PDB file of C-alpha atoms in Angstrom:
ATOM      1  CA  MET K 207      -1.248  20.605 -15.983  1.00 44.00           C
ATOM      2  CA  GLN K 208      -4.570  21.225 -14.330  1.00 42.00           C
ATOM      3  CA  PRO K 209      -4.507  21.028 -10.484  1.00 40.00           C
ATOM      4  CA  LEU K 210      -7.154  18.316 -10.454  1.00 37.00           C
ATOM      5  CA  ALA K 211      -5.522  16.187 -13.121  1.00 41.00           C
ATOM      6  CA  VAL K 212      -4.376  13.451 -10.764  1.00 41.00           C
ATOM      7  CA  ARG K 213      -7.783  13.331  -9.124  1.00 38.00           C
ATOM      8  CA  ILE K 214      -9.316  12.828 -12.560  1.00 35.00           C
ATOM      9  CA  LEU K 215      -7.035   9.850 -13.172  1.00 42.00           C
ATOM     10  CA  TYR K 216      -7.895   8.492  -9.704  1.00 40.00           C
ATOM     11  CA  ILE K 217     -11.613   8.672 -10.462  1.00 31.00           C
ATOM     12  CA  ALA K 218     -11.084   7.101 -13.882  1.00 36.00           C
ATOM     13  CA  LEU K 219      -9.278   4.118 -12.408  1.00 40.00           C
ATOM     14  CA  ILE K 220     -12.048   3.629  -9.854  1.00 34.00           C
ATOM     15  CA  ALA K 221     -14.666   3.703 -12.586  1.00 33.00           C
ATOM     16  CA  VAL K 222     -12.862   1.079 -14.654  1.00 36.00           C
ATOM     17  CA  TYR K 223     -11.556  -1.238 -11.938  1.00 37.00           C
ATOM     18  CA  GLY K 224     -13.367  -0.510  -8.672  1.00 40.00           C
ATOM     19  CA  GLY K 225      -9.834  -0.562  -7.340  1.00 44.00           C
ATOM     20  CA  VAL K 226      -9.860   2.046  -4.561  1.00 44.00           C
ATOM     21  CA  SER K 227     -12.556   2.994  -2.083  1.00 41.00           C
ATOM     22  CA  SER K 228     -12.801   4.805   1.213  1.00 39.00           C
ATOM     23  CA  VAL K 229     -13.496   2.724   4.296  1.00 39.00           C
ATOM     24  CA  ALA K 230     -14.215   3.491   7.900  1.00 38.00           C
ATOM     25  CA  ALA K 231     -11.830   1.103   9.641  1.00 39.00           C
ATOM     26  CA  VAL K 232     -10.149  -2.244   9.455  1.00 41.00           C
ATOM     27  CA  GLU K 233     -10.109  -5.108  11.904  1.00 42.00           C
ATOM     28  CA  THR K 234      -7.479  -7.830  11.934  1.00 44.00           C
ATOM     29  CA  LYS K 235      -6.155  -9.446  15.103  1.00 46.00           C
ATOM     30  CA  TYR K 236      -2.400  -9.227  15.396  1.00 44.00           C
ATOM     31  CA  PRO K 237      -0.216 -11.371  17.669  1.00 42.00           C
ATOM     32  CA  ASP K 238       1.790  -9.943  20.554  1.00 39.00           C
ATOM     33  CA  GLY K 239       4.112  -7.252  19.235  1.00 43.00           C
ATOM     34  CA  GLY K 240       1.659  -6.147  16.568  1.00 55.00           C
ATOM     35  CA  PHE K 241      -1.058  -3.526  16.688  1.00 58.00           C
ATOM     36  CA  GLU K 242      -4.641  -3.745  15.581  1.00 60.00           C
ATOM     37  CA  PRO K 243      -5.328  -1.881  12.328  1.00 55.00           C
ATOM     38  CA  ARG K 244      -8.352   0.072  13.526  1.00 59.00           C
ATOM     39  CA  LEU K 245      -7.624   3.490  12.078  1.00 58.00           C
ATOM     40  CA  ASP K 246     -10.322   5.045  14.248  1.00 60.00           C
ATOM     41  CA  ARG K 247      -8.663   3.756  17.437  1.00 65.00           C
ATOM     42  CA  ILE K 248      -4.928   4.382  17.088  1.00 69.00           C
ATOM     43  CA  GLN K 249      -4.693   8.145  17.482  1.00 70.00           C
ATOM     44  CA  GLY K 250      -2.963   7.661  20.826  1.00 72.00           C
ATOM     45  CA  LEU K 251      -0.325   5.491  19.167  1.00 72.00           C
ATOM     46  CA  LEU K 252       0.238   8.081  16.440  1.00 74.00           C
ATOM     47  CA  ASP K 253       0.599  10.846  19.046  1.00 75.00           C
ATOM     48  CA  HIS K 254       3.185   8.711  20.829  1.00 74.00           C
ATOM     49  CA  ILE K 255       5.107   7.963  17.641  1.00 75.00           C
ATOM     50  CA  ARG K 256       5.551  11.659  16.930  1.00 77.00           C
ATOM     51  CA  THR K 257       7.557  12.008  20.148  1.00 77.00           C
ATOM     52  CA  VAL K 258       9.879   8.983  19.861  1.00 81.00           C
ATOM     53  CA  GLU K 259      12.894   8.103  17.775  1.00 86.00           C
ATOM     54  CA  LYS K 260      12.136   6.588  14.386  1.00 90.00           C
ATOM     55  CA  VAL K 261      14.202   4.990  11.647  1.00 95.00           C
ATOM     56  CA  LYS K 262      15.224   7.262   8.803  1.00 96.00           C
ATOM     57  CA  VAL K 263      13.982   5.820   5.533  1.00 97.00           C
ATOM     58  CA  GLN K 264      17.006   5.728   3.271  1.00 95.00           C
ATOM     59  CA  SER K 265      18.908   2.918   1.653  1.00 96.00           C
ATOM     60  CA  GLY K 266      21.566   1.355   3.845  1.00 96.00           C
ATOM     61  CA  PRO K 267      22.219  -0.983   6.762  1.00 97.00           C
ATOM     62  CA  THR K 268      20.261   0.987   9.389  1.00 97.00           C
ATOM     63  CA  LEU K 269      16.925   0.591   7.604  1.00 97.00           C
ATOM     64  CA  TRP K 270      17.726  -2.986   6.577  1.00 97.00           C
ATOM     65  CA  GLN K 271      18.562  -4.017  10.140  1.00 97.00           C
ATOM     66  CA  ALA K 272      15.344  -2.433  11.425  1.00 96.00           C
ATOM     67  CA  ILE K 273      13.277  -4.381   8.884  1.00 97.00           C
ATOM     68  CA  THR K 274      14.993  -7.718   9.473  1.00 97.00           C
ATOM     69  CA  ALA K 275      14.412  -7.255  13.226  1.00 95.00           C
ATOM     70  CA  ILE K 276      10.616  -7.225  12.728  1.00 94.00           C
ATOM     71  CA  PRO K 277       9.338 -10.510  14.210  1.00 92.00           C
ATOM     72  CA  VAL K 278       7.599 -13.104  12.055  1.00 93.00           C
ATOM     73  CA  ALA K 279       4.555 -14.829  13.579  1.00 89.00           C
ATOM     74  CA  PRO K 280       3.994 -17.904  11.404  1.00 88.00           C
ATOM     75  CA  GLY K 281       0.462 -19.223  11.736  1.00 88.00           C
ATOM     76  CA  VAL K 282       1.687 -21.616   9.044  1.00 91.00           C
ATOM     77  CA  PRO K 283       5.323 -22.530   8.370  1.00 93.00           C
ATOM     78  CA  ILE K 284       7.298 -20.543   5.797  1.00 95.00           C
ATOM     79  CA  THR K 285      10.773 -21.125   4.413  1.00 96.00           C
ATOM     80  CA  PRO K 286      13.826 -18.921   5.038  1.00 96.00           C
ATOM     81  CA  GLU K 287      13.538 -17.819   1.396  1.00 96.00           C
ATOM     82  CA  GLN K 288       9.943 -16.676   1.937  1.00 97.00           C
ATOM     83  CA  GLU K 289      10.941 -14.764   5.059  1.00 96.00           C
ATOM     84  CA  ALA K 290      13.826 -13.122   3.200  1.00 96.00           C
ATOM     85  CA  ASP K 291      11.455 -12.023   0.414  1.00 97.00           C
ATOM     86  CA  LEU K 292       9.220 -10.342   3.008  1.00 97.00           C
ATOM     87  CA  HIS K 293      12.179  -8.264   4.153  1.00 97.00           C
ATOM     88  CA  ASP K 294      13.131  -7.465   0.557  1.00 97.00           C
ATOM     89  CA  TRP K 295       9.587  -6.394  -0.283  1.00 97.00           C
ATOM     90  CA  LEU K 296       9.256  -3.949   2.630  1.00 97.00           C
ATOM     91  CA  TYR K 297      12.749  -2.536   2.117  1.00 97.00           C
ATOM     92  CA  ASP K 298      12.135  -1.999  -1.612  1.00 97.00           C
ATOM     93  CA  PHE K 299       8.770  -0.357  -0.978  1.00 97.00           C
ATOM     94  CA  LEU K 300      10.103   2.130   1.553  1.00 97.00           C
ATOM     95  CA  VAL K 301      13.319   2.986  -0.277  1.00 97.00           C
ATOM     96  CA  ALA K 302      11.568   3.475  -3.633  1.00 96.00           C
ATOM     97  CA  PHE K 303       9.486   6.307  -2.153  1.00 96.00           C
ATOM     98  CA  SER K 304      12.185   7.828   0.067  1.00 96.00           C
ATOM     99  CA  VAL K 305      14.947  10.399  -0.453  1.00 95.00           C
ATOM    100  CA  SER K 306      17.097   7.443  -1.589  1.00 95.00           C
ATOM    101  CA  GLY K 307      14.586   6.563  -4.253  1.00 95.00           C
ATOM    102  CA  ASN K 308      13.828   8.055  -7.626  1.00 95.00           C
ATOM    103  CA  ASP K 309      11.323   7.714 -10.433  1.00 95.00           C
ATOM    104  CA  SER K 310      13.104   4.622 -11.771  1.00 96.00           C
ATOM    105  CA  LEU K 311      13.060   2.816  -8.419  1.00 96.00           C
ATOM    106  CA  ALA K 312       9.366   3.640  -8.003  1.00 96.00           C
ATOM    107  CA  ALA K 313       8.578   2.224 -11.453  1.00 95.00           C
ATOM    108  CA  GLN K 314      10.672  -0.840 -10.643  1.00 95.00           C
ATOM    109  CA  PHE K 315       8.678  -1.418  -7.452  1.00 95.00           C
ATOM    110  CA  TYR K 316       5.330  -1.064  -9.223  1.00 94.00           C
ATOM    111  CA  LEU K 317       6.484  -3.554 -11.872  1.00 94.00           C
ATOM    112  CA  ARG K 318       8.059  -5.972  -9.400  1.00 92.00           C
ATOM    113  CA  GLU K 319       5.451  -8.580 -10.395  1.00 89.00           C
ATOM    114  CA  GLY K 320       5.304  -7.604 -14.062  1.00 89.00           C
ATOM    115  CA  VAL K 321       2.263  -6.130 -15.800  1.00 88.00           C
ATOM    116  CA  ASN K 322      -0.881  -7.481 -14.140  1.00 85.00           C
ATOM    117  CA  ASN K 323      -3.357  -4.824 -15.256  1.00 86.00           C
ATOM    118  CA  PRO K 324      -2.912  -3.933 -18.968  1.00 89.00           C
ATOM    119  CA  ARG K 325      -6.115  -1.881 -19.066  1.00 90.00           C
ATOM    120  CA  ALA K 326      -4.930   0.400 -16.264  1.00 88.00           C
ATOM    121  CA  LEU K 327      -1.573   0.767 -17.995  1.00 90.00           C
ATOM    122  CA  LYS K 328      -3.352   1.801 -21.194  1.00 92.00           C
ATOM    123  CA  ASN K 329      -5.425   4.292 -19.208  1.00 91.00           C
ATOM    124  CA  MET K 330      -2.281   5.884 -17.713  1.00 91.00           C
ATOM    125  CA  LYS K 331      -0.644   6.081 -21.152  1.00 92.00           C
ATOM    126  CA  GLU K 332      -3.668   7.843 -22.627  1.00 93.00           C
ATOM    127  CA  THR K 333      -3.825  10.238 -19.670  1.00 92.00           C
ATOM    128  CA  LEU K 334      -0.169  11.217 -20.036  1.00 93.00           C
ATOM    129  CA  GLU K 335      -0.691  11.753 -23.771  1.00 92.00           C
ATOM    130  CA  LYS K 336      -3.684  13.976 -23.061  1.00 92.00           C
ATOM    131  CA  TRP K 337      -1.637  16.086 -20.647  1.00 91.00           C
ATOM    132  CA  GLY K 338       1.239  16.349 -23.124  1.00 92.00           C
ATOM    133  CA  ILE K 339       3.734  14.754 -20.735  1.00 91.00           C
ATOM    134  CA  PRO K 340       6.734  13.147 -22.489  1.00 84.00           C
ATOM    135  CA  ARG K 341       7.217   9.425 -21.855  1.00 83.00           C
ATOM    136  CA  GLY K 342       8.213   6.236 -23.590  1.00 85.00           C
ATOM    137  CA  ASP K 343       5.855   3.443 -24.561  1.00 89.00           C
ATOM    138  CA  THR K 344       7.183   0.697 -22.273  1.00 94.00           C
ATOM    139  CA  PRO K 345       5.374  -0.120 -19.004  1.00 94.00           C
ATOM    140  CA  PHE K 346       8.477   1.028 -17.112  1.00 95.00           C
ATOM    141  CA  ALA K 347       8.474   4.427 -18.856  1.00 95.00           C
ATOM    142  CA  ILE K 348       4.740   4.910 -18.276  1.00 94.00           C
ATOM    143  CA  PHE K 349       4.941   4.162 -14.536  1.00 94.00           C
ATOM    144  CA  GLN K 350       8.056   6.319 -14.264  1.00 95.00           C
ATOM    145  CA  ALA K 351       6.352   9.312 -15.884  1.00 94.00           C
ATOM    146  CA  MET K 352       3.088   8.846 -13.980  1.00 93.00           C
ATOM    147  CA  HIS K 353       4.884   8.613 -10.635  1.00 94.00           C
ATOM    148  CA  ARG K 354       6.701  11.906 -11.300  1.00 94.00           C
ATOM    149  CA  THR K 355       3.478  13.532 -12.460  1.00 93.00           C
ATOM    150  CA  VAL K 356       1.679  12.618  -9.225  1.00 91.00           C
ATOM    151  CA  LEU K 357       4.534  13.933  -7.069  1.00 92.00           C
ATOM    152  CA  ASP K 358       4.806  17.186  -9.027  1.00 91.00           C
ATOM    153  CA  ASP K 359       1.051  17.734  -8.892  1.00 89.00           C
ATOM    154  CA  GLN K 360       1.114  17.481  -5.087  1.00 87.00           C
ATOM    155  CA  GLY K 361       4.336  19.396  -4.494  1.00 88.00           C
ATOM    156  CA  TYR K 362       6.362  16.476  -3.146  1.00 89.00           C
ATOM    157  CA  ASP K 363       9.784  15.165  -4.118  1.00 92.00           C
ATOM    158  CA  TYR K 364       9.349  11.893  -2.228  1.00 93.00           C
ATOM    159  CA  ARG K 365       6.932  10.277   0.248  1.00 93.00           C
ATOM    160  CA  PHE K 366       8.686   8.748   3.260  1.00 94.00           C
ATOM    161  CA  GLY K 367      11.001  10.471   5.719  1.00 95.00           C
ATOM    162  CA  ASN K 368      10.965   8.125   8.731  1.00 95.00           C
ATOM    163  CA  ALA K 369       9.384   4.825   9.774  1.00 95.00           C
ATOM    164  CA  PHE K 370       8.277   3.187  13.032  1.00 92.00           C
ATOM    165  CA  PHE K 371       8.355  -0.607  13.380  1.00 92.00           C
ATOM    166  CA  ARG K 372       8.381  -1.110  17.148  1.00 85.00           C
ATOM    167  CA  HIS K 373       4.904  -2.684  17.208  1.00 83.00           C
ATOM    168  CA  SER K 374       5.137  -4.325  13.785  1.00 90.00           C
ATOM    169  CA  THR K 375       4.867  -8.052  13.100  1.00 91.00           C
ATOM    170  CA  PHE K 376       4.824 -10.084   9.894  1.00 94.00           C
ATOM    171  CA  LYS K 377       1.694 -12.158  10.533  1.00 92.00           C
ATOM    172  CA  VAL K 378       1.576 -15.286   8.322  1.00 95.00           C
ATOM    173  CA  PHE K 379      -1.706 -17.176   7.862  1.00 94.00           C
ATOM    174  CA  GLU K 380      -3.758 -19.248   5.397  1.00 95.00           C
ATOM    175  CA  MET K 381      -7.097 -18.674   3.685  1.00 93.00           C
ATOM    176  CA  GLN K 382      -9.400 -21.143   1.956  1.00 91.00           C
ATOM    177  CA  GLY K 383     -12.968 -20.932   0.669  1.00 91.00           C
ATOM    178  CA  HIS K 384     -13.011 -17.256  -0.285  1.00 89.00           C
ATOM    179  CA  TYR K 385     -10.880 -14.163   0.072  1.00 88.00           C
ATOM    180  CA  GLN K 386     -11.576 -12.319   3.347  1.00 87.00           C
ATOM    181  CA  ARG K 387     -10.832  -8.647   2.897  1.00 83.00           C
ATOM    182  CA  TYR K 388      -9.929  -6.315   5.707  1.00 74.00           C
ATOM    183  CA  ARG K 389     -13.188  -5.909   7.616  1.00 63.00           C
ATOM    184  CA  VAL K 390     -15.054  -2.631   7.306  1.00 47.00           C
ATOM    185  CA  HIS K 391     -16.804  -0.852  10.184  1.00 51.00           C
ATOM    186  CA  PRO K 392     -19.275   1.656   8.685  1.00 42.00           C
ATOM    187  CA  ARG K 393     -19.285   5.146  10.133  1.00 46.00           C
ATOM    188  CA  GLU K 394     -20.497   7.672   7.588  1.00 38.00           C
ATOM    189  CA  ALA K 395     -22.717   5.237   5.729  1.00 40.00           C
ATOM    190  CA  ILE K 396     -24.299   5.744   2.315  1.00 41.00           C
ATOM    191  CA  LYS K 397     -26.735   3.146   1.049  1.00 43.00           C
ATOM    192  CA  GLN K 398     -25.959   1.785  -2.414  1.00 44.00           C
ATOM    193  CA  GLY K 399     -28.453  -0.812  -3.587  1.00 46.00           C
ATOM    194  CA  ASP K 400     -28.790  -3.604  -1.070  1.00 43.00           C
ATOM    195  CA  TYR K 401     -25.673  -2.798   0.939  1.00 39.00           C
ATOM    196  CA  VAL K 402     -24.101   0.061   2.812  1.00 40.00           C
ATOM    197  CA  ARG K 403     -20.684   1.552   2.150  1.00 42.00           C
ATOM    198  CA  SER K 404     -19.014   4.202   4.257  1.00 41.00           C
ATOM    199  CA  TYR K 405     -16.847   7.100   3.174  1.00 37.00           C
ATOM    200  CA  PRO K 406     -14.769   8.644   5.957  1.00 44.00           C
ATOM    201  CA  ARG K 407     -12.372  11.421   5.042  1.00 51.00           C
ATOM    202  CA  ASP K 408      -8.956  10.070   5.895  1.00 61.00           C
ATOM    203  CA  VAL K 409      -8.755   6.405   4.930  1.00 65.00           C
ATOM    204  CA  VAL K 410      -7.898   4.789   1.597  1.00 70.00           C
ATOM    205  CA  LYS K 411      -8.264   1.108   0.804  1.00 67.00           C
ATOM    206  CA  ALA K 412      -6.805  -0.300  -2.419  1.00 68.00           C
ATOM    207  CA  ARG K 413      -7.852  -3.710  -3.720  1.00 65.00           C
ATOM    208  CA  PHE K 414      -5.622  -4.896  -6.523  1.00 80.00           C
ATOM    209  CA  LYS K 415      -6.727  -6.770  -9.618  1.00 81.00           C
ATOM    210  CA  LEU K 416      -4.961  -9.840  -8.167  1.00 87.00           C
ATOM    211  CA  GLN K 417      -7.756 -10.221  -5.594  1.00 86.00           C
ATOM    212  CA  GLN K 418     -10.148 -11.525  -8.234  1.00 86.00           C
ATOM    213  CA  GLU K 419      -7.700 -14.274  -9.221  1.00 88.00           C
ATOM    214  CA  ILE K 420      -6.990 -15.179  -5.586  1.00 90.00           C
ATOM    215  CA  ASP K 421     -10.667 -15.293  -4.649  1.00 89.00           C
ATOM    216  CA  GLY K 422     -11.375 -17.597  -7.587  1.00 91.00           C
ATOM    217  CA  ALA K 423      -8.584 -19.959  -6.567  1.00 91.00           C
ATOM    218  CA  LEU K 424      -9.734 -20.058  -2.943  1.00 91.00           C
ATOM    219  CA  ARG K 425     -13.309 -20.838  -3.979  1.00 93.00           C
ATOM    220  CA  THR K 426     -12.120 -23.907  -5.889  1.00 93.00           C
ATOM    221  CA  GLY K 427     -10.666 -25.278  -2.655  1.00 93.00           C
ATOM    222  CA  GLU K 428      -7.078 -24.087  -2.969  1.00 92.00           C
ATOM    223  CA  LYS K 429      -5.241 -22.736   0.074  1.00 94.00           C
ATOM    224  CA  ARG K 430      -3.063 -19.642  -0.130  1.00 94.00           C
ATOM    225  CA  VAL K 431      -0.557 -18.230   2.338  1.00 96.00           C
ATOM    226  CA  PHE K 432      -0.787 -14.536   3.231  1.00 95.00           C
ATOM    227  CA  THR K 433       1.174 -12.070   5.318  1.00 94.00           C
ATOM    228  CA  ASP K 434      -0.148  -8.941   7.028  1.00 92.00           C
ATOM    229  CA  ILE K 435       2.330  -6.256   8.051  1.00 92.00           C
ATOM    230  CA  ALA K 436       1.458  -2.997   9.843  1.00 89.00           C
ATOM    231  CA  PHE K 437       3.866  -0.076  10.260  1.00 92.00           C
ATOM    232  CA  VAL K 438       3.832   3.720  10.461  1.00 91.00           C
ATOM    233  CA  THR K 439       5.625   6.166   8.190  1.00 93.00           C
ATOM    234  CA  GLU K 440       6.295   9.857   8.732  1.00 92.00           C
ATOM    235  CA  GLU K 441       6.351  12.376   5.926  1.00 91.00           C
ATOM    236  CA  PRO K 442       9.626  14.192   5.147  1.00 92.00           C
ATOM    237  CA  ALA K 443      10.190  17.097   7.526  1.00 89.00           C
ATOM    238  CA  GLU K 444      10.808  19.543   4.685  1.00 90.00           C
ATOM    239  CA  PHE K 445       7.254  19.062   3.413  1.00 88.00           C
ATOM    240  CA  ALA K 446       5.558  19.273   6.819  1.00 86.00           C
ATOM    241  CA  ARG K 447       3.210  22.083   7.771  1.00 84.00           C
ATOM    242  CA  SER K 448       3.383  24.139  10.940  1.00 81.00           C
ATOM    243  CA  GLU K 449       1.863  21.328  13.051  1.00 80.00           C
ATOM    244  CA  GLY K 450       4.771  19.036  12.183  1.00 84.00           C
ATOM    245  CA  PRO K 451       5.203  15.903  10.038  1.00 87.00           C
ATOM    246  CA  ILE K 452       2.146  13.721   9.566  1.00 85.00           C
ATOM    247  CA  CYS K 453       2.338  10.035  10.523  1.00 86.00           C
ATOM    248  CA  THR K 454       0.596   7.537   8.242  1.00 87.00           C
ATOM    249  CA  PRO K 455      -0.241   3.982   9.375  1.00 86.00           C
ATOM    250  CA  PHE K 456      -0.008   1.372   6.619  1.00 88.00           C
ATOM    251  CA  PHE K 457      -1.645  -2.067   6.727  1.00 88.00           C
ATOM    252  CA  CYS K 458      -0.343  -4.194   3.861  1.00 91.00           C
ATOM    253  CA  ARG K 459      -1.336  -7.704   2.828  1.00 92.00           C
ATOM    254  CA  LEU K 460       0.797  -9.929   0.601  1.00 95.00           C
ATOM    255  CA  VAL K 461       0.052 -13.347  -0.862  1.00 95.00           C
ATOM    256  CA  TRP K 462       2.681 -15.977  -1.671  1.00 96.00           C
ATOM    257  CA  ASP K 463       2.798 -16.962  -5.330  1.00 94.00           C
ATOM    258  CA  PRO K 464       4.482 -20.396  -5.529  1.00 92.00           C
ATOM    259  CA  GLU K 465       4.880 -20.232  -9.321  1.00 91.00           C
ATOM    260  CA  ARG K 466       6.728 -16.898  -9.243  1.00 92.00           C
ATOM    261  CA  ALA K 467       8.330 -17.705  -5.862  1.00 94.00           C
ATOM    262  CA  MET K 468       7.543 -14.229  -4.532  1.00 95.00           C
ATOM    263  CA  TRP K 469       5.158 -12.303  -2.288  1.00 96.00           C
ATOM    264  CA  ARG K 470       2.609 -10.275  -4.239  1.00 94.00           C
ATOM    265  CA  PHE K 471       0.792  -7.140  -3.071  1.00 92.00           C
ATOM    266  CA  VAL K 472      -2.910  -7.972  -2.729  1.00 91.00           C
ATOM    267  CA  GLU K 473      -4.409  -5.282  -0.450  1.00 89.00           C
ATOM    268  CA  VAL K 474      -3.452  -2.133   1.448  1.00 87.00           C
ATOM    269  CA  VAL K 475      -5.180   0.268   3.819  1.00 83.00           C
ATOM    270  CA  TYR K 476      -3.615   3.536   4.888  1.00 83.00           C
ATOM    271  CA  ASN K 477      -4.475   6.895   6.375  1.00 75.00           C
ATOM    272  CA  SER K 478      -4.378   9.708   3.818  1.00 66.00           C
ATOM    273  CA  LYS K 479      -4.370  12.951   5.810  1.00 69.00           C
ATOM    274  CA  GLN K 480      -1.395  13.987   3.709  1.00 67.00           C
ATOM    275  CA  PRO K 481      -1.372  13.892  -0.110  1.00 65.00           C
ATOM    276  CA  ASN K 482      -0.040  10.343  -0.085  1.00 69.00           C
ATOM    277  CA  SER K 483      -1.159   8.983  -3.429  1.00 81.00           C
ATOM    278  CA  PHE K 484       0.292   5.895  -5.092  1.00 88.00           C
ATOM    279  CA  LEU K 485      -0.393   4.119  -8.363  1.00 88.00           C
ATOM    280  CA  PHE K 486      -1.723   1.044  -6.609  1.00 84.00           C
ATOM    281  CA  SER K 487      -4.900   0.948  -8.678  1.00 79.00           C
ATOM    282  CA  ALA K 488      -2.814   0.212 -11.759  1.00 79.00           C
ATOM    283  CA  LEU K 489      -1.450  -3.010 -10.266  1.00 78.00           C
TER     284      LEU K 489
END
């Protein structure tokens, strides 16, 4: 496989879906116990996290207890079942990409909501065929093979070694009128048509296909309930360079789907100083 193969897929998905773009920073106000997702202003926090005890990301009661201890700040009421699904979602996400995970668990996480983006799935299938990588024809088999391909291309066996939740909060709130994305603060701006976009080096923002559906519903007057959750992960020590493991802040947004009775991944922003690629654009 060519070294730039995964980058080629990444660019192809952007071209088709506009799914991932670089941004300068994000601004969302968190309640007490949370931290503000301004990636250009949290270096001090990341330096501190490197020196303190963190939770090892592996399946079991220690990680589960740490996640269920994260406070919930309900701007609007949610049920115990909704709160439980928040815990399940975060636990499944972290474990799927940890030493306890595997290619099957990763594929299961990506397909937690089913197939929402058939065109991206077709694109991944064609890419794997072009590279001559064996795989089945089911969505599960395609995600499973693509996940392994990305890891192998970047020299990783898994993504997450430790996690830090001490300043994390599940922030629950409503939107109506239109979907308000994480706010961008331009830094290295490039003019494109009538607006300006910025492309810093270390930040990735993924906007899933679901956003279009949600924005349409909000514009018709519907209300939707969302949750923001911020946390920090640390790469596995065995893959760290001489300067030590890299910490990556994640800012994830979920929306409650009353028909499916589950939280769905609608947006994520994270720092990408390490090769920390996911197949989010295919969701």
